[in-house]
Amino acid sequence: MRISVIGCGYLGAVHAACMAALGHQVVGIDVDPDKVDALNAATPSIFEPGLGDALAAELEAGRLRFSTDYADAAEARVHFIAVGTPQRRGEGAADLTYVHAAVEALVPHLRPGAVVVGKSTVPVGTAQLLAERIHADQPDASLVWNPEFLREGVAVADTLHPDRIVYGIPAGDEGDRARAVLDEVYADALASGTPQVVTDYATAELVKVAANAFLATKISFINAMSEVADAVGADVTHLADAIGHDPRIGRKFLNAGVGFGGGCLPKDIRAFRARAEELGIGDTLGFLREVDAINLRQRDRVVDAIAGALSVNDGDRYFGSDSSTGSLVGRRIAVLGLAFKPESDDIRDSPALDVAVRLKGLGADVVCADPKAIPNARAKHPQLAYASTAEALAGAEAVVLLTEWREYRDLDPAAVAAVASGRIVVDGRNVLDPDAWRAAGWTYRGLGRP
Ligand code: UGA
């Protein structure tokens, strides 16, 4: 199948490479010439495991290329729309500028029988408007809404082996024809038994935001439990294990810590709420405001935990300003992790980076490490100091783990004690073994862990 992928950011670049890996002939279109050049050289600007290799293999095989010219999409039968839908500045709602621009630019190149496939995360109701726009110029083209569920860090595997395939299709013959075309694109996954749900546009659009809202709610639920656990001296990790054994609940996404970030969950719950307000059912999704608030409060809790531990250790050095955060001034803190999750260099709405910035703002002498995200973090926050893990730990009065990269989970408390100047570790992801760190002389603080 000849395929175009419009928008070659995270989603589009991975999707284009994976569609080519399935044997399709793919052209990726992006308005950014630098991005297109980098992708044509198999050197994507994002770090995503396996993406560089997949690009190199498919470019070499001649199944994949990238272009800035929409005319290069004209030969394709299927056009995936994979542009971003960021949060509108100062608002919760999604900014659909790129989606509309992509469809406007594509429409003149659509041939009869073409299928436009929406992958971007959009407010419910968008697909119907786009379908009308497409039909106005090319009545024999169709739109399918096909939400994407890939996770950063495992995006290539998620795209090649999705856990479900969802289509929102128009009614009648048009829908049946469009579905048959897309079934050809996903023939491998469908043949291997991947569950498929075929529904209407609105439901398909809602599936995506509902899934992310549910995941965000699950994380904030366990983070709320971690606050309760702290209040009573209970252990939220044991609590999560115990309730997670109930298959109706499940253990995944019950890891309490500094909270969720990234380019999807935070903006999607805000856009979902904003859409509900527009639909006159704002109260229905009012709970997502609380989900967001709990999530952001976790960042305060981590900062408070560091400040609290430092002020306790201070003895008479701490003269008690209004808040214990006064104890942070001039204190040397090693921040381990900046990316919003491990195996990613993405710092969009990263809780880790936010905590680092707050610590710096409160006067701490912060030195930040991350295996992959330093270039992105430095570009956004040049005021922070960046270093290798060893340099960050050397002379640190407190160590704070904020992204659970394997190398941080595996730190040897005795080895860190040999180079740090203090013995305070704040585990913002609840992944360290408190007993091992305490045995090595550390004051250990997690979130909702005694
Ligand atoms: C999320 C969804 O998981 C994907 O299904 C979806 O396709 C994607 O958004 C999207 O809309 O494009 P992603 O943003 O890559 O994927 O990251 P997640 O793995 O969902 O993690 C999100 C955040 O939650 C991270 O900051 C992570 O550290 C945090 N998290 C996750 C927790 O704090 N606790 C947990 O138990 C799990």
PDB file of N, CA, C and O and ligand atoms in Angstrom, residues 11 121 148-153 158 164 208 211-212 215 219 222-223 251-268 295 339-342 349 351 404 429, ligand 1:
ATOM      1  N   LEU A  11       4.973  10.845  17.025  1.00  0.00           N
ATOM      2  CA  LEU A  11       4.016   9.876  16.502  1.00  0.00           C
ATOM      3  C   LEU A  11       4.275   9.583  15.027  1.00  0.00           C
ATOM      4  O   LEU A  11       4.364   8.423  14.611  1.00  0.00           O
ATOM      5  N   THR A 121      -4.527  13.280  18.595  1.00  0.00           N
ATOM      6  CA  THR A 121      -5.522  13.289  19.673  1.00  0.00           C
ATOM      7  C   THR A 121      -6.314  14.592  19.579  1.00  0.00           C
ATOM      8  O   THR A 121      -5.740  15.673  19.698  1.00  0.00           O
ATOM      9  N   GLU A 148      -4.238   6.492  18.380  1.00  0.00           N
ATOM     10  CA  GLU A 148      -2.946   5.844  18.601  1.00  0.00           C
ATOM     11  C   GLU A 148      -2.715   5.696  20.100  1.00  0.00           C
ATOM     12  O   GLU A 148      -3.002   6.605  20.855  1.00  0.00           O
ATOM     13  N   PHE A 149      -2.187   4.543  20.504  1.00  0.00           N
ATOM     14  CA  PHE A 149      -1.983   4.316  21.943  1.00  0.00           C
ATOM     15  C   PHE A 149      -0.528   4.053  22.297  1.00  0.00           C
ATOM     16  O   PHE A 149      -0.232   3.526  23.369  1.00  0.00           O
ATOM     17  N   LEU A 150       0.396   4.391  21.386  1.00  0.00           N
ATOM     18  CA  LEU A 150       1.803   4.066  21.655  1.00  0.00           C
ATOM     19  C   LEU A 150       2.329   4.832  22.866  1.00  0.00           C
ATOM     20  O   LEU A 150       1.896   5.952  23.152  1.00  0.00           O
ATOM     21  N   ARG A 151       3.252   4.172  23.557  1.00  0.00           N
ATOM     22  CA  ARG A 151       3.916   4.809  24.705  1.00  0.00           C
ATOM     23  C   ARG A 151       5.332   5.175  24.308  1.00  0.00           C
ATOM     24  O   ARG A 151       6.021   4.363  23.660  1.00  0.00           O
ATOM     25  N   GLU A 152       5.783   6.349  24.683  1.00  0.00           N
ATOM     26  CA  GLU A 152       7.174   6.722  24.422  1.00  0.00           C
ATOM     27  C   GLU A 152       8.083   5.731  25.152  1.00  0.00           C
ATOM     28  O   GLU A 152       7.752   5.222  26.214  1.00  0.00           O
ATOM     29  N   GLY A 153       9.226   5.485  24.550  1.00  0.00           N
ATOM     30  CA  GLY A 153      10.159   4.525  25.141  1.00  0.00           C
ATOM     31  C   GLY A 153       9.996   3.129  24.564  1.00  0.00           C
ATOM     32  O   GLY A 153      10.952   2.371  24.473  1.00  0.00           O
ATOM     33  N   ASP A 158       5.133  -0.843  20.237  1.00  0.00           N
ATOM     34  CA  ASP A 158       3.686  -0.583  20.369  1.00  0.00           C
ATOM     35  C   ASP A 158       3.030  -0.394  19.010  1.00  0.00           C
ATOM     36  O   ASP A 158       1.871  -0.777  18.808  1.00  0.00           O
ATOM     37  N   ARG A 164      -4.644  -2.948  20.703  1.00  0.00           N
ATOM     38  CA  ARG A 164      -5.971  -2.920  20.079  1.00  0.00           C
ATOM     39  C   ARG A 164      -5.927  -1.952  18.907  1.00  0.00           C
ATOM     40  O   ARG A 164      -5.066  -1.071  18.862  1.00  0.00           O
ATOM     41  N   LYS A 208      -9.656   7.556  22.803  1.00  0.00           N
ATOM     42  CA  LYS A 208      -8.297   8.007  23.095  1.00  0.00           C
ATOM     43  C   LYS A 208      -8.236   8.848  24.359  1.00  0.00           C
ATOM     44  O   LYS A 208      -7.432   8.584  25.263  1.00  0.00           O
ATOM     45  N   ALA A 211      -9.060   6.861  27.498  1.00  0.00           N
ATOM     46  CA  ALA A 211      -7.964   5.981  27.933  1.00  0.00           C
ATOM     47  C   ALA A 211      -6.932   6.792  28.715  1.00  0.00           C
ATOM     48  O   ALA A 211      -6.514   6.390  29.814  1.00  0.00           O
ATOM     49  N   ASN A 212      -6.525   7.930  28.175  1.00  0.00           N
ATOM     50  CA  ASN A 212      -5.517   8.721  28.875  1.00  0.00           C
ATOM     51  C   ASN A 212      -6.060   9.311  30.175  1.00  0.00           C
ATOM     52  O   ASN A 212      -5.342   9.412  31.172  1.00  0.00           O
ATOM     53  N   LEU A 215      -5.921   6.513  32.729  1.00  0.00           N
ATOM     54  CA  LEU A 215      -4.555   6.264  33.205  1.00  0.00           C
ATOM     55  C   LEU A 215      -4.117   7.370  34.172  1.00  0.00           C
ATOM     56  O   LEU A 215      -3.519   7.099  35.221  1.00  0.00           O
ATOM     57  N   ILE A 219      -3.124   6.986  38.232  1.00  0.00           N
ATOM     58  CA  ILE A 219      -1.884   7.466  38.864  1.00  0.00           C
ATOM     59  C   ILE A 219      -2.215   8.431  40.000  1.00  0.00           C
ATOM     60  O   ILE A 219      -1.642   8.352  41.094  1.00  0.00           O
ATOM     61  N   ILE A 222      -3.409   6.641  43.150  1.00  0.00           N
ATOM     62  CA  ILE A 222      -2.382   6.043  44.016  1.00  0.00           C
ATOM     63  C   ILE A 222      -1.541   7.144  44.666  1.00  0.00           C
ATOM     64  O   ILE A 222      -1.066   6.979  45.798  1.00  0.00           O
ATOM     65  N   ASN A 223      -1.386   8.270  43.983  1.00  0.00           N
ATOM     66  CA  ASN A 223      -0.657   9.370  44.613  1.00  0.00           C
ATOM     67  C   ASN A 223      -1.448   9.959  45.785  1.00  0.00           C
ATOM     68  O   ASN A 223      -0.863  10.350  46.795  1.00  0.00           O
ATOM     69  N   ARG A 251      -2.088  -4.074  38.803  1.00  0.00           N
ATOM     70  CA  ARG A 251      -0.966  -3.382  39.447  1.00  0.00           C
ATOM     71  C   ARG A 251      -0.358  -2.286  38.581  1.00  0.00           C
ATOM     72  O   ARG A 251       0.314  -1.390  39.087  1.00  0.00           O
ATOM     73  N   LYS A 252      -0.574  -2.349  37.239  1.00  0.00           N
ATOM     74  CA  LYS A 252       0.075  -1.372  36.365  1.00  0.00           C
ATOM     75  C   LYS A 252      -0.494   0.029  36.588  1.00  0.00           C
ATOM     76  O   LYS A 252      -1.675   0.193  36.839  1.00  0.00           O
ATOM     77  N   PHE A 253       0.390   1.033  36.448  1.00  0.00           N
ATOM     78  CA  PHE A 253       0.005   2.436  36.649  1.00  0.00           C
ATOM     79  C   PHE A 253      -0.470   2.717  38.068  1.00  0.00           C
ATOM     80  O   PHE A 253      -1.289   3.591  38.303  1.00  0.00           O
ATOM     81  N   LEU A 254       0.063   1.951  39.012  1.00  0.00           N
ATOM     82  CA  LEU A 254      -0.198   2.235  40.431  1.00  0.00           C
ATOM     83  C   LEU A 254       1.118   2.558  41.135  1.00  0.00           C
ATOM     84  O   LEU A 254       1.292   2.217  42.305  1.00  0.00           O
ATOM     85  N   ASN A 255       2.047   3.180  40.416  1.00  0.00           N
ATOM     86  CA  ASN A 255       3.308   3.559  41.050  1.00  0.00           C
ATOM     87  C   ASN A 255       3.229   5.008  41.500  1.00  0.00           C
ATOM     88  O   ASN A 255       3.206   5.921  40.670  1.00  0.00           O
ATOM     89  N   ALA A 256       3.189   5.179  42.830  1.00  0.00           N
ATOM     90  CA  ALA A 256       3.141   6.534  43.368  1.00  0.00           C
ATOM     91  C   ALA A 256       4.507   7.188  43.230  1.00  0.00           C
ATOM     92  O   ALA A 256       5.535   6.513  43.253  1.00  0.00           O
ATOM     93  N   GLY A 257       4.513   8.490  43.080  1.00  0.00           N
ATOM     94  CA  GLY A 257       5.775   9.205  42.946  1.00  0.00           C
ATOM     95  C   GLY A 257       5.537  10.660  42.604  1.00  0.00           C
ATOM     96  O   GLY A 257       4.501  11.232  42.968  1.00  0.00           O
ATOM     97  N   VAL A 258       6.462  11.224  41.846  1.00  0.00           N
ATOM     98  CA  VAL A 258       6.392  12.647  41.540  1.00  0.00           C
ATOM     99  C   VAL A 258       5.305  12.952  40.499  1.00  0.00           C
ATOM    100  O   VAL A 258       5.021  14.111  40.215  1.00  0.00           O
ATOM    101  N   GLY A 259       4.678  11.900  39.971  1.00  0.00           N
ATOM    102  CA  GLY A 259       3.493  12.123  39.147  1.00  0.00           C
ATOM    103  C   GLY A 259       3.725  12.008  37.660  1.00  0.00           C
ATOM    104  O   GLY A 259       4.829  11.773  37.203  1.00  0.00           O
ATOM    105  N   PHE A 260       2.628  12.177  36.918  1.00  0.00           N
ATOM    106  CA  PHE A 260       2.712  12.005  35.470  1.00  0.00           C
ATOM    107  C   PHE A 260       3.045  13.316  34.776  1.00  0.00           C
ATOM    108  O   PHE A 260       2.717  14.388  35.240  1.00  0.00           O
ATOM    109  N   GLY A 261       3.742  13.159  33.630  1.00  0.00           N
ATOM    110  CA  GLY A 261       4.052  14.311  32.790  1.00  0.00           C
ATOM    111  C   GLY A 261       4.044  13.859  31.351  1.00  0.00           C
ATOM    112  O   GLY A 261       3.367  12.899  30.994  1.00  0.00           O
ATOM    113  N   GLY A 262       4.795  14.556  30.514  1.00  0.00           N
ATOM    114  CA  GLY A 262       4.881  14.193  29.104  1.00  0.00           C
ATOM    115  C   GLY A 262       3.962  15.023  28.231  1.00  0.00           C
ATOM    116  O   GLY A 262       3.228  15.892  28.713  1.00  0.00           O
ATOM    117  N   GLY A 263       4.016  14.686  26.948  1.00  0.00           N
ATOM    118  CA  GLY A 263       3.261  15.463  25.963  1.00  0.00           C
ATOM    119  C   GLY A 263       1.810  15.041  25.837  1.00  0.00           C
ATOM    120  O   GLY A 263       1.097  15.583  24.988  1.00  0.00           O
ATOM    121  N   CYS A 264       1.363  14.070  26.645  1.00  0.00           N
ATOM    122  CA  CYS A 264       0.011  13.529  26.411  1.00  0.00           C
ATOM    123  C   CYS A 264      -0.910  13.632  27.629  1.00  0.00           C
ATOM    124  O   CYS A 264      -1.878  14.382  27.606  1.00  0.00           O
ATOM    125  N   LEU A 265      -0.617  12.855  28.696  1.00  0.00           N
ATOM    126  CA  LEU A 265      -1.569  12.775  29.802  1.00  0.00           C
ATOM    127  C   LEU A 265      -1.975  14.151  30.347  1.00  0.00           C
ATOM    128  O   LEU A 265      -3.171  14.443  30.454  1.00  0.00           O
ATOM    129  N   PRO A 266      -1.013  15.038  30.691  1.00  0.00           N
ATOM    130  CA  PRO A 266      -1.440  16.312  31.288  1.00  0.00           C
ATOM    131  C   PRO A 266      -2.304  17.149  30.341  1.00  0.00           C
ATOM    132  O   PRO A 266      -3.358  17.656  30.723  1.00  0.00           O
ATOM    133  N   LYS A 267      -1.857  17.268  29.091  1.00  0.00           N
ATOM    134  CA  LYS A 267      -2.617  18.137  28.185  1.00  0.00           C
ATOM    135  C   LYS A 267      -3.944  17.489  27.794  1.00  0.00           C
ATOM    136  O   LYS A 267      -4.941  18.171  27.593  1.00  0.00           O
ATOM    137  N   ASP A 268      -3.954  16.159  27.706  1.00  0.00           N
ATOM    138  CA  ASP A 268      -5.190  15.494  27.282  1.00  0.00           C
ATOM    139  C   ASP A 268      -6.294  15.618  28.326  1.00  0.00           C
ATOM    140  O   ASP A 268      -7.465  15.794  27.970  1.00  0.00           O
ATOM    141  N   ASN A 295      -1.842  15.536  40.968  1.00  0.00           N
ATOM    142  CA  ASN A 295      -0.596  15.283  40.232  1.00  0.00           C
ATOM    143  C   ASN A 295       0.416  16.402  40.476  1.00  0.00           C
ATOM    144  O   ASN A 295       1.586  16.154  40.746  1.00  0.00           O
ATOM    145  N   ALA A 339      13.988  13.644  32.296  1.00  0.00           N
ATOM    146  CA  ALA A 339      12.957  13.230  31.339  1.00  0.00           C
ATOM    147  C   ALA A 339      11.665  12.885  32.081  1.00  0.00           C
ATOM    148  O   ALA A 339      11.687  12.541  33.262  1.00  0.00           O
ATOM    149  N   PHE A 340      10.537  12.942  31.380  1.00  0.00           N
ATOM    150  CA  PHE A 340       9.250  12.672  32.058  1.00  0.00           C
ATOM    151  C   PHE A 340       9.085  11.197  32.387  1.00  0.00           C
ATOM    152  O   PHE A 340       8.267  10.832  33.213  1.00  0.00           O
ATOM    153  N   LYS A 341       9.891  10.344  31.728  1.00  0.00           N
ATOM    154  CA  LYS A 341       9.901   8.913  32.040  1.00  0.00           C
ATOM    155  C   LYS A 341      11.215   8.354  31.517  1.00  0.00           C
ATOM    156  O   LYS A 341      11.862   8.984  30.669  1.00  0.00           O
ATOM    157  N   PRO A 342      11.618   7.164  31.970  1.00  0.00           N
ATOM    158  CA  PRO A 342      12.873   6.590  31.476  1.00  0.00           C
ATOM    159  C   PRO A 342      12.765   6.188  30.005  1.00  0.00           C
ATOM    160  O   PRO A 342      11.660   6.070  29.466  1.00  0.00           O
ATOM    161  N   ASP A 349       6.396  18.906  29.964  1.00  0.00           N
ATOM    162  CA  ASP A 349       5.657  18.807  31.229  1.00  0.00           C
ATOM    163  C   ASP A 349       6.274  17.764  32.168  1.00  0.00           C
ATOM    164  O   ASP A 349       5.570  17.019  32.853  1.00  0.00           O
ATOM    165  N   PRO A 351       7.698  16.256  35.354  1.00  0.00           N
ATOM    166  CA  PRO A 351       7.718  16.572  36.783  1.00  0.00           C
ATOM    167  C   PRO A 351       9.147  16.701  37.299  1.00  0.00           C
ATOM    168  O   PRO A 351       9.422  17.532  38.165  1.00  0.00           O
ATOM    169  N   GLU A 404      13.046   7.242  36.848  1.00  0.00           N
ATOM    170  CA  GLU A 404      13.566   5.944  37.298  1.00  0.00           C
ATOM    171  C   GLU A 404      14.358   5.207  36.210  1.00  0.00           C
ATOM    172  O   GLU A 404      14.058   4.067  35.857  1.00  0.00           O
ATOM    173  N   ARG A 429      10.392   8.390  42.943  1.00  0.00           N
ATOM    174  CA  ARG A 429       9.676   7.363  42.168  1.00  0.00           C
ATOM    175  C   ARG A 429       9.455   6.078  42.961  1.00  0.00           C
ATOM    176  O   ARG A 429       8.985   5.071  42.397  1.00  0.00           O
TER     177      ARG A 429
HETATM  178  C1  UGA B   1       0.632   7.883  27.245  1.00  0.00           C
HETATM  179  C2  UGA B   1      -0.265   6.635  27.185  1.00  0.00           C
HETATM  180  O1  UGA B   1       0.213   5.665  28.118  1.00  0.00           O
HETATM  181  C3  UGA B   1      -0.248   6.039  25.773  1.00  0.00           C
HETATM  182  O2  UGA B   1      -1.135   4.930  25.688  1.00  0.00           O
HETATM  183  C4  UGA B   1      -0.693   7.122  24.787  1.00  0.00           C
HETATM  184  O3  UGA B   1      -0.652   6.647  23.441  1.00  0.00           O
HETATM  185  C5  UGA B   1       0.230   8.313  24.902  1.00  0.00           C
HETATM  186  O4  UGA B   1       0.204   8.816  26.255  1.00  0.00           O
HETATM  187  C6  UGA B   1      -0.278   9.375  23.971  1.00  0.00           C
HETATM  188  O5  UGA B   1      -1.372   9.898  24.188  1.00  0.00           O
HETATM  189  O6  UGA B   1       0.342   9.596  22.933  1.00  0.00           O
HETATM  190  P1  UGA B   1       3.283   8.249  27.414  1.00  0.00           P
HETATM  191  O7  UGA B   1       2.977   9.714  27.486  1.00  0.00           O
HETATM  192  O8  UGA B   1       4.374   7.762  26.527  1.00  0.00           O
HETATM  193  O9  UGA B   1       1.964   7.444  26.969  1.00  0.00           O
HETATM  194  O10 UGA B   1       3.676   7.812  28.872  1.00  0.00           O
HETATM  195  P2  UGA B   1       3.114   6.833  29.995  1.00  0.00           P
HETATM  196  O11 UGA B   1       3.846   5.571  29.977  1.00  0.00           O
HETATM  197  O12 UGA B   1       1.628   6.774  29.947  1.00  0.00           O
HETATM  198  O13 UGA B   1       3.545   7.644  31.299  1.00  0.00           O
HETATM  199  C7  UGA B   1       3.004   8.937  31.539  1.00  0.00           C
HETATM  200  C8  UGA B   1       3.528   9.501  32.835  1.00  0.00           C
HETATM  201  O14 UGA B   1       2.955   8.810  33.928  1.00  0.00           O
HETATM  202  C9  UGA B   1       5.045   9.424  33.015  1.00  0.00           C
HETATM  203  O15 UGA B   1       5.497  10.665  33.523  1.00  0.00           O
HETATM  204  C10 UGA B   1       5.204   8.320  34.034  1.00  0.00           C
HETATM  205  O16 UGA B   1       6.374   8.482  34.815  1.00  0.00           O
HETATM  206  C11 UGA B   1       3.958   8.502  34.873  1.00  0.00           C
HETATM  207  N1  UGA B   1       3.537   7.291  35.598  1.00  0.00           N
HETATM  208  C12 UGA B   1       3.205   6.161  34.934  1.00  0.00           C
HETATM  209  C13 UGA B   1       3.472   7.319  36.984  1.00  0.00           C
HETATM  210  O17 UGA B   1       3.767   8.352  37.640  1.00  0.00           O
HETATM  211  N2  UGA B   1       3.086   6.193  37.662  1.00  0.00           N
HETATM  212  C14 UGA B   1       2.744   5.057  37.020  1.00  0.00           C
HETATM  213  O18 UGA B   1       2.371   4.062  37.698  1.00  0.00           O
HETATM  214  C15 UGA B   1       2.808   5.029  35.622  1.00  0.00           C
END
